[in-house]
């Protein structure tokens, strides 16, 4: 909480440092998905769409940061866009450590000891969620109730933006197919 307060008053933290942490988190996430011991490796690298994962990671992060900033600026939050960008980066450190531990331990543990890996990941994820929650609460100078309400509104806004984006993409694709078929039909009729 003290470090998030220092982030709030601009005594610590940087956007460049947060970007490096996001990059490290993404690398660890990919290693967690593809680099565990063969007993625990459930996904083949060949079956993964790397472009979709990279775009999805960046889109989810950007949407969360922008939606949270917009919601909290309406609800009198004190945090700036840069601070909202930094909060999840510093908050996911326990999850990053858990992923690294699970990757290493997956090479030495048997399948009967899989519960240890599950517990380690659960602790890291819950700890990260608590860190991000406390960071948002501290930086925006909210009470717990205000933080919960802003997060609920953020996720509703997140879902609305996602649905609208999907509708626009689908409609644009339909328009492109329609224009393409008109062009094909026109060239076919001109040539004959």
Coordinates of N, CA and C in Angstrom, one line a residue:
X1 N 0.8 -1.2 0.0 CA 0.0 0.0 0.0 C 0.9 1.3 0.0
X2 N 2.0 1.2 0.8 CA 2.9 2.3 0.8 C 3.5 2.6 -0.6
X3 N 3.8 1.5 -1.3 CA 4.4 1.7 -2.7 C 3.4 2.3 -3.6
X4 N 2.1 1.9 -3.5 CA 1.1 2.4 -4.3 C 0.8 3.9 -4.0
X5 N 1.0 4.2 -2.7 CA 0.8 5.6 -2.3 C 2.0 6.4 -2.9
X6 N 3.2 5.9 -2.9 CA 4.3 6.6 -3.6 C 4.1 6.7 -5.1
X7 N 3.4 5.7 -5.7 CA 3.1 5.8 -7.1 C 2.1 6.9 -7.3
X8 N 1.1 7.1 -6.4 CA 0.1 8.1 -6.5 C 0.7 9.5 -6.4
X9 N 1.6 9.7 -5.5 CA 2.2 11.0 -5.4 C 3.5 11.2 -6.3
X10 N 3.7 10.3 -7.2 CA 4.7 10.3 -8.2 C 6.1 10.3 -7.6
X11 N 6.3 9.6 -6.5 CA 7.6 9.4 -6.0 C 8.3 8.1 -6.5
X12 N 7.5 7.2 -7.1 CA 8.1 6.0 -7.6 C 7.3 5.5 -8.8
X13 N 7.8 4.6 -9.5 CA 7.2 4.0 -10.6 C 7.4 4.8 -11.9
X14 N 7.4 4.0 -13.0 CA 7.5 4.7 -14.3 C 6.8 3.9 -15.4
X15 N 6.3 4.5 -16.4 CA 5.7 3.8 -17.5 C 6.6 2.9 -18.2
X16 N 7.9 3.3 -18.3 CA 8.9 2.4 -19.0 C 9.1 1.1 -18.1
X17 N 9.2 1.3 -16.8 CA 9.4 0.1 -15.9 C 8.1 -0.8 -16.0
X18 N 6.9 -0.2 -16.0 CA 5.7 -1.0 -16.1 C 5.7 -1.7 -17.5
X19 N 6.1 -1.1 -18.5 CA 6.1 -1.8 -19.9 C 7.1 -2.9 -19.9
X20 N 8.2 -2.8 -19.2 CA 9.2 -3.9 -19.1 C 8.6 -5.0 -18.3
X21 N 7.9 -4.7 -17.2 CA 7.2 -5.7 -16.4 C 6.1 -6.5 -17.2
X22 N 5.4 -5.7 -18.0 CA 4.3 -6.4 -18.9 C 5.0 -7.3 -19.9
X23 N 6.1 -6.9 -20.5 CA 6.8 -7.8 -21.4 C 7.3 -9.0 -20.7
X24 N 7.9 -8.9 -19.5 CA 8.4 -10.0 -18.7 C 7.2 -10.9 -18.3
X25 N 6.1 -10.3 -18.0 CA 4.9 -11.1 -17.6 C 4.4 -11.9 -18.8
X26 N 4.4 -11.3 -20.0 CA 4.0 -12.0 -21.2 C 4.9 -13.1 -21.6
X27 N 6.2 -12.9 -21.4 CA 7.2 -14.0 -21.7 C 7.0 -15.1 -20.7
X28 N 6.8 -14.8 -19.4 CA 6.6 -15.8 -18.4 C 5.3 -16.6 -18.7
X29 N 4.2 -15.8 -19.1 CA 3.0 -16.5 -19.4 C 3.1 -17.4 -20.6
X30 N 3.8 -17.0 -21.6 CA 4.0 -17.9 -22.8 C 4.9 -19.1 -22.4
X31 N 5.9 -18.9 -21.5 CA 6.7 -20.0 -21.0 C 5.8 -21.0 -20.2
X32 N 4.9 -20.4 -19.4 CA 4.0 -21.2 -18.6 C 3.1 -22.0 -19.4
X33 N 2.6 -21.4 -20.5 CA 1.7 -22.2 -21.4 C 2.4 -23.2 -22.2
X34 N 3.7 -23.0 -22.6 CA 4.4 -23.9 -23.5 C 5.6 -24.6 -22.9
X35 N 6.1 -24.2 -21.8 CA 7.4 -24.7 -21.4 C 7.4 -25.6 -20.1
X36 N 6.3 -26.1 -19.6 CA 6.3 -26.9 -18.4 C 6.8 -28.3 -18.8
X37 N 7.0 -29.1 -17.7 CA 7.4 -30.4 -17.9 C 6.4 -31.2 -18.7
X38 N 6.8 -32.3 -19.4 CA 5.9 -33.0 -20.3 C 4.7 -33.6 -19.6
X39 N 4.8 -33.9 -18.3 CA 3.6 -34.4 -17.6 C 2.5 -33.3 -17.5
X40 N 2.9 -32.1 -17.4 CA 2.0 -31.0 -17.1 C 1.7 -30.2 -18.4
X41 N 2.3 -30.5 -19.5 CA 2.2 -29.7 -20.7 C 0.9 -30.2 -21.4
X42 N -0.1 -29.4 -21.4 CA -1.4 -29.8 -22.1 C -1.6 -29.2 -23.4
X43 N -0.8 -28.2 -23.8 CA -1.0 -27.6 -25.1 C 0.3 -27.7 -25.9
X44 N 0.1 -28.0 -27.2 CA 1.3 -28.1 -28.1 C 1.5 -26.7 -28.7
X45 N 2.7 -26.3 -28.9 CA 3.0 -25.0 -29.5 C 2.4 -24.9 -30.8
X46 N 2.4 -25.9 -31.6 CA 1.8 -25.9 -32.9 C 0.4 -25.6 -33.0
X47 N -0.3 -25.9 -31.9 CA -1.8 -25.6 -31.8 C -2.1 -24.2 -31.3
X48 N -1.1 -23.5 -30.9 CA -1.4 -22.1 -30.4 C -1.3 -21.1 -31.5
X49 N -2.2 -20.1 -31.5 CA -2.2 -19.0 -32.4 C -1.5 -17.8 -31.7
X50 N -0.2 -17.7 -32.0 CA 0.6 -16.7 -31.3 C 0.1 -15.3 -31.5
X51 N -0.3 -15.0 -32.8 CA -0.8 -13.6 -33.1 C -2.0 -13.3 -32.3
X52 N -2.9 -14.3 -32.1 CA -4.1 -14.0 -31.4 C -3.8 -13.8 -29.9
X53 N -2.8 -14.5 -29.4 CA -2.4 -14.4 -28.0 C -1.8 -13.0 -27.7
X54 N -0.9 -12.6 -28.6 CA -0.3 -11.3 -28.4 C -1.3 -10.2 -28.6
X55 N -2.2 -10.2 -29.6 CA -3.2 -9.2 -29.8 C -4.2 -9.2 -28.6
X56 N -4.6 -10.4 -28.2 CA -5.5 -10.5 -27.0 C -4.9 -10.0 -25.8
X57 N -3.7 -10.3 -25.5 CA -3.0 -9.8 -24.3 C -3.0 -8.2 -24.3
X58 N -2.5 -7.7 -25.4 CA -2.4 -6.2 -25.6 C -3.8 -5.6 -25.5
X59 N -4.8 -6.2 -26.1 CA -6.1 -5.6 -26.2 C -6.8 -5.6 -24.8
X60 N -6.6 -6.7 -24.1 CA -7.2 -6.8 -22.8 C -6.6 -5.8 -21.8
X61 N -5.3 -5.7 -21.9 CA -4.6 -4.7 -21.0 C -5.0 -3.3 -21.4
X62 N -5.0 -3.0 -22.7 CA -5.4 -1.6 -23.1 C -6.8 -1.3 -22.7
X63 N -7.7 -2.2 -23.0 CA -9.1 -2.0 -22.6 C -9.3 -1.8 -21.1
X64 N -8.7 -2.6 -20.3 CA -8.8 -2.5 -18.9 C -8.3 -1.1 -18.4
X65 N -7.1 -0.7 -18.9 CA -6.5 0.5 -18.5 C -7.4 1.7 -18.9
X66 N -7.8 1.7 -20.2 CA -8.6 2.8 -20.7 C -10.0 2.9 -20.0
X67 N -10.7 1.7 -19.9 CA -12.0 1.7 -19.3 C -11.9 2.1 -17.8
X68 N -10.9 1.6 -17.1 CA -10.8 2.0 -15.7 C -10.5 3.5 -15.6
X69 N -9.7 4.0 -16.4 CA -9.3 5.4 -16.3 C -10.6 6.3 -16.6
X70 N -11.3 5.9 -17.7 CA -12.5 6.7 -18.0 C -13.6 6.6 -16.9
X71 N -13.8 5.4 -16.4 CA -14.8 5.3 -15.3 C -14.4 6.1 -14.1
X72 N -13.1 5.9 -13.7 CA -12.7 6.6 -12.5 C -12.6 8.1 -12.7
X73 N -12.3 8.6 -13.9 CA -12.3 10.1 -14.1 C -13.7 10.6 -14.0
X74 N -14.7 9.8 -14.3 CA -16.1 10.3 -14.1 C -16.5 10.2 -12.6
X75 N -16.0 9.2 -11.9 CA -16.3 9.0 -10.5 C -15.3 9.7 -9.6
X76 N -14.6 10.7 -10.0 CA -13.7 11.5 -9.2 C -12.5 10.7 -8.7
X77 N -12.0 9.8 -9.5 CA -10.7 9.1 -9.0 C -9.5 10.1 -9.3
X78 N -8.5 9.9 -8.4 CA -7.4 10.8 -8.5 C -6.3 10.3 -9.5
X79 N -6.3 9.0 -9.9 CA -5.3 8.4 -10.7 C -5.2 8.9 -12.1
X80 N -4.0 9.1 -12.6 CA -3.8 9.5 -14.0 C -3.8 8.2 -14.9
X81 N -3.8 8.4 -16.2 CA -3.8 7.3 -17.1 C -2.5 6.5 -16.9
X82 N -1.4 7.2 -16.8 CA -0.1 6.5 -16.6 C -0.1 5.7 -15.3
X83 N -0.7 6.2 -14.2 CA -0.8 5.5 -12.9 C -1.6 4.2 -13.1
X84 N -2.8 4.4 -13.8 CA -3.6 3.2 -14.0 C -2.9 2.1 -14.8
X85 N -2.1 2.6 -15.8 CA -1.3 1.6 -16.6 C -0.3 0.9 -15.7
X86 N 0.3 1.6 -14.7 CA 1.4 1.0 -13.9 C 0.8 0.0 -12.8
X87 N -0.4 0.3 -12.3 CA -0.9 -0.5 -11.2 C -0.9 -2.0 -11.5
X88 N -1.5 -2.5 -12.7 CA -1.5 -3.9 -12.9 C -0.1 -4.5 -13.1
X89 N 0.8 -3.7 -13.7 CA 2.2 -4.2 -13.9 C 2.9 -4.5 -12.6
X90 N 2.8 -3.6 -11.7 CA 3.4 -3.9 -10.4 C 2.6 -4.9 -9.6
X91 N 1.3 -5.0 -9.8 CA 0.4 -5.9 -9.1 C 0.6 -7.4 -9.5
X92 N 1.0 -7.6 -10.7 CA 1.1 -9.0 -11.1 C 2.4 -9.7 -10.8
X93 N 3.3 -9.0 -10.0 CA 4.6 -9.6 -9.6 C 4.4 -11.0 -8.9
X94 N 3.5 -11.1 -8.0 CA 3.3 -12.5 -7.3 C 2.9 -13.5 -8.3
X95 N 2.1 -13.2 -9.3 CA 1.7 -14.2 -10.3 C 2.9 -14.6 -11.2
X96 N 3.8 -13.6 -11.5 CA 5.0 -13.9 -12.3 C 5.9 -14.8 -11.5
X97 N 6.1 -14.6 -10.2 CA 6.9 -15.4 -9.4 C 6.3 -16.8 -9.3
X98 N 5.0 -16.9 -9.2 CA 4.3 -18.2 -9.1 C 4.5 -19.0 -10.4
X99 N 4.4 -18.3 -11.5 CA 4.5 -19.0 -12.8 C 6.0 -19.5 -13.0
X100 N 7.0 -18.7 -12.6 CA 8.3 -19.2 -12.7 C 8.6 -20.4 -11.8
X101 N 8.0 -20.4 -10.6 CA 8.2 -21.5 -9.7 C 7.5 -22.7 -10.2
X102 N 6.3 -22.6 -10.8 CA 5.6 -23.7 -11.3 C 6.3 -24.3 -12.5
X103 N 6.9 -23.4 -13.4 CA 7.6 -23.9 -14.6 C 8.8 -24.8 -14.1
X104 N 9.5 -24.3 -13.1 CA 10.7 -25.0 -12.6 C 10.3 -26.3 -11.9
X105 N 9.3 -26.2 -11.1 CA 8.8 -27.4 -10.3 C 8.1 -28.4 -11.1
X106 N 7.6 -28.1 -12.3 CA 6.9 -29.0 -13.1 C 7.9 -30.1 -13.7
X107 N 9.2 -29.8 -13.7 CA 10.1 -30.7 -14.2 C 10.6 -31.7 -13.2
X108 N 10.3 -31.5 -11.9 CA 10.7 -32.4 -10.9 C 9.6 -33.1 -10.1
X109 N 8.4 -32.5 -10.2 CA 7.3 -33.1 -9.5 C 6.6 -34.2 -10.3
X110 N 6.0 -35.2 -9.6 CA 5.2 -36.2 -10.3 C 3.8 -35.7 -10.4
X111 N 3.0 -36.5 -11.2 CA 1.6 -36.1 -11.4 C 0.8 -36.1 -10.1
X112 N 1.2 -36.9 -9.1 CA 0.5 -37.0 -7.8 C 0.7 -35.7 -7.0
X113 N 1.7 -35.0 -7.3 CA 2.0 -33.7 -6.6 C 1.6 -32.5 -7.3
X114 N 0.6 -32.7 -8.3 CA 0.1 -31.6 -9.1 C -0.6 -30.5 -8.2
X115 N -1.2 -31.0 -7.1 CA -1.9 -30.0 -6.3 C -1.0 -28.9 -5.7
X116 N 0.3 -29.2 -5.6 CA 1.3 -28.2 -5.1 C 1.4 -27.0 -6.2
X117 N 1.4 -27.4 -7.4 CA 1.5 -26.4 -8.5 C 0.2 -25.6 -8.5
X118 N -0.9 -26.3 -8.3 CA -2.2 -25.6 -8.3 C -2.3 -24.6 -7.2
X119 N -1.8 -25.0 -6.0 CA -1.8 -24.1 -4.8 C -0.9 -22.9 -5.1
X120 N 0.3 -23.2 -5.6 CA 1.2 -22.1 -5.8 C 0.7 -21.1 -6.8
X121 N 0.0 -21.5 -7.9 CA -0.6 -20.6 -8.9 C -1.7 -19.9 -8.3
X122 N -2.6 -20.6 -7.5 CA -3.7 -19.9 -6.9 C -3.3 -18.8 -5.9
X123 N -2.2 -19.1 -5.1 CA -1.7 -18.1 -4.2 C -1.2 -16.9 -5.0
X124 N -0.5 -17.1 -6.1 CA 0.1 -16.0 -6.9 C -1.0 -15.2 -7.5
X125 N -2.0 -15.8 -8.1 CA -3.1 -15.1 -8.7 C -3.9 -14.3 -7.7
X126 N -4.3 -14.9 -6.6 CA -5.1 -14.2 -5.6 C -4.3 -13.0 -5.0
X127 N -3.0 -13.2 -4.8 CA -2.2 -12.2 -4.3 C -2.1 -11.0 -5.3
X128 N -2.0 -11.4 -6.6 CA -2.0 -10.3 -7.6 C -3.3 -9.6 -7.7
X129 N -4.4 -10.3 -7.6 CA -5.7 -9.6 -7.7 C -5.8 -8.6 -6.5
X130 N -5.4 -9.1 -5.3 CA -5.5 -8.2 -4.1 C -4.6 -7.0 -4.3
X131 N -3.4 -7.2 -4.8 CA -2.5 -6.1 -5.1 C -3.1 -5.1 -6.0
X132 N -3.7 -5.6 -7.1 CA -4.2 -4.6 -8.1 C -5.4 -3.9 -7.5
X133 N -6.2 -4.6 -6.7 CA -7.4 -4.0 -6.0 C -6.9 -2.9 -5.1
X134 N -5.9 -3.2 -4.3 CA -5.4 -2.2 -3.3 C -4.7 -1.1 -4.0
X135 N -4.0 -1.4 -5.2 CA -3.4 -0.3 -5.9 C -4.4 0.7 -6.5
X136 N -5.5 0.1 -7.1 CA -6.6 1.0 -7.6 C -7.2 1.8 -6.5
X137 N -7.4 1.2 -5.3 CA -8.0 1.9 -4.2 C -7.1 3.0 -3.7
X138 N -5.9 2.7 -3.6 CA -4.9 3.7 -3.1 C -4.7 4.9 -4.1
X139 N -4.5 4.5 -5.3 CA -4.2 5.6 -6.3 C -5.4 6.5 -6.6
X140 N -6.6 5.9 -6.6 CA -7.8 6.7 -6.9 C -8.3 7.3 -5.6
X141 N -7.8 7.0 -4.5 CA -8.2 7.5 -3.2 C -9.7 7.2 -3.0
X142 N -10.0 5.9 -3.1 CA -11.4 5.4 -3.0 C -11.5 4.6 -1.7
X143 N -12.7 4.4 -1.2 CA -13.0 3.5 -0.2 C -13.1 2.1 -0.9
X144 N -13.3 1.1 0.0 CA -13.4 -0.3 -0.6 C -14.7 -0.4 -1.5
X145 N -15.8 0.2 -1.0 CA -17.0 0.2 -1.7 C -16.9 0.9 -3.0
X146 N -16.3 2.1 -3.0 CA -16.1 2.8 -4.3 C -15.2 2.1 -5.3
X147 N -14.2 1.4 -4.8 CA -13.3 0.6 -5.6 C -14.1 -0.5 -6.3
X148 N -14.9 -1.2 -5.5 CA -15.7 -2.3 -6.0 C -16.6 -1.8 -7.1
X149 N -17.3 -0.7 -6.8 CA -18.3 -0.2 -7.7 C -17.6 0.2 -9.0
X150 N -16.4 0.9 -8.9 CA -15.7 1.3 -10.1 C -15.2 0.1 -10.9
X151 N -14.8 -1.0 -10.3 CA -14.4 -2.2 -11.0 C -15.6 -2.8 -11.7
X152 N -16.7 -2.9 -11.0 CA -17.9 -3.5 -11.7 C -18.3 -2.6 -12.9
X153 N -18.3 -1.3 -12.8 CA -18.6 -0.4 -13.9 C -17.5 -0.6 -15.0
X154 N -16.3 -0.7 -14.6 CA -15.2 -0.9 -15.6 C -15.4 -2.2 -16.4
X155 N -15.8 -3.3 -15.7 CA -15.9 -4.6 -16.4 C -17.2 -4.5 -17.3
X156 N -18.2 -3.8 -16.9 CA -19.4 -3.7 -17.7 C -19.0 -2.8 -19.0
X157 N -18.3 -1.8 -18.8 CA -17.8 -0.9 -19.9 C -16.9 -1.7 -20.8
X158 N -16.1 -2.6 -20.2 CA -15.2 -3.4 -21.0 C -16.0 -4.4 -21.9
X159 N -17.0 -5.0 -21.3 CA -17.9 -5.9 -22.1 C -18.6 -5.2 -23.2
X160 N -19.1 -4.0 -22.9 CA -19.8 -3.2 -23.9 C -18.9 -2.8 -25.1
X161 N -17.7 -2.3 -24.8 CA -16.7 -2.0 -25.8 C -16.4 -3.2 -26.6
X162 N -16.2 -4.3 -26.0 CA -15.8 -5.6 -26.7 C -16.9 -6.0 -27.7
X163 N -18.2 -5.9 -27.2 CA -19.3 -6.3 -28.1 C -19.5 -5.3 -29.2
X164 N -19.3 -4.0 -29.0 CA -19.4 -3.0 -30.1 C -18.3 -3.2 -31.1
X165 N -17.1 -3.5 -30.6 CA -16.0 -3.8 -31.5 C -16.2 -5.0 -32.3
X166 N -16.7 -6.1 -31.8 CA -17.0 -7.3 -32.5 C -18.1 -7.0 -33.6
X167 N -19.1 -6.3 -33.2 CA -20.2 -5.9 -34.2 C -19.6 -5.1 -35.3
X168 N -18.7 -4.1 -35.0 CA -18.1 -3.3 -36.1 C -17.2 -4.2 -37.0
X169 N -16.5 -5.1 -36.4 CA -15.6 -5.9 -37.2 C -16.4 -6.8 -38.1
X170 N -17.5 -7.4 -37.6 CA -18.3 -8.3 -38.4 C -19.0 -7.5 -39.5
X171 N -19.5 -6.3 -39.2 CA -20.2 -5.6 -40.2 C -19.2 -5.1 -41.3
X172 N -18.0 -4.7 -40.9 CA -17.0 -4.3 -41.8 C -16.6 -5.5 -42.8
X173 N -16.5 -6.7 -42.2 CA -16.2 -7.9 -43.0 C -17.3 -8.1 -44.0
X174 N -18.6 -8.0 -43.5 CA -19.7 -8.2 -44.5 C -19.7 -7.1 -45.6
X175 N -19.4 -5.9 -45.2 CA -19.3 -4.8 -46.3 C -18.2 -5.1 -47.2
X176 N -17.0 -5.6 -46.7 CA -15.9 -5.9 -47.6 C -16.3 -7.1 -48.5
X177 N -16.9 -8.1 -48.0 CA -17.3 -9.2 -48.9 C -18.3 -8.7 -49.9
X178 N -19.2 -7.9 -49.6 CA -20.2 -7.3 -50.5 C -19.6 -6.5 -51.6
X179 N -18.6 -5.6 -51.2 CA -17.9 -4.8 -52.2 C -17.0 -5.7 -53.1
X180 N -16.5 -6.7 -52.5 CA -15.6 -7.6 -53.3 C -16.5 -8.4 -54.3
X181 N -17.6 -8.8 -53.9 CA -18.5 -9.6 -54.8 C -19.0 -8.7 -55.9
X182 N -19.3 -7.4 -55.6 CA -19.7 -6.4 -56.7 C -18.6 -6.2 -57.7
X183 N -17.3 -6.1 -57.1 CA -16.2 -5.9 -58.0 C -16.0 -7.1 -58.9
X184 N -16.1 -8.3 -58.3 CA -15.9 -9.5 -59.1 C -17.0 -9.6 -60.2
X185 N -18.2 -9.3 -59.8 CA -19.4 -9.4 -60.8 C -19.2 -8.3 -61.9
X186 N -18.7 -7.1 -61.5 CA -18.5 -6.0 -62.5 C -17.4 -6.4 -63.5
X187 N -16.3 -6.9 -63.0 CA -15.2 -7.3 -63.9 C -15.6 -8.5 -64.8
X188 N -16.4 -9.4 -64.3 CA -16.9 -10.5 -65.1 C -17.8 -10.1 -66.2
X189 N -18.7 -9.1 -65.9 CA -19.6 -8.6 -66.9 C -18.9 -7.8 -67.9
X190 N -17.9 -7.0 -67.5 CA -17.2 -6.1 -68.5 C -16.4 -7.0 -69.4
X191 N -15.8 -8.1 -68.9 CA -14.9 -8.9 -69.8 C -15.8 -9.8 -70.7
X192 N -17.0 -10.0 -70.5 CA -17.9 -10.8 -71.3 C -18.8 -10.0 -72.1

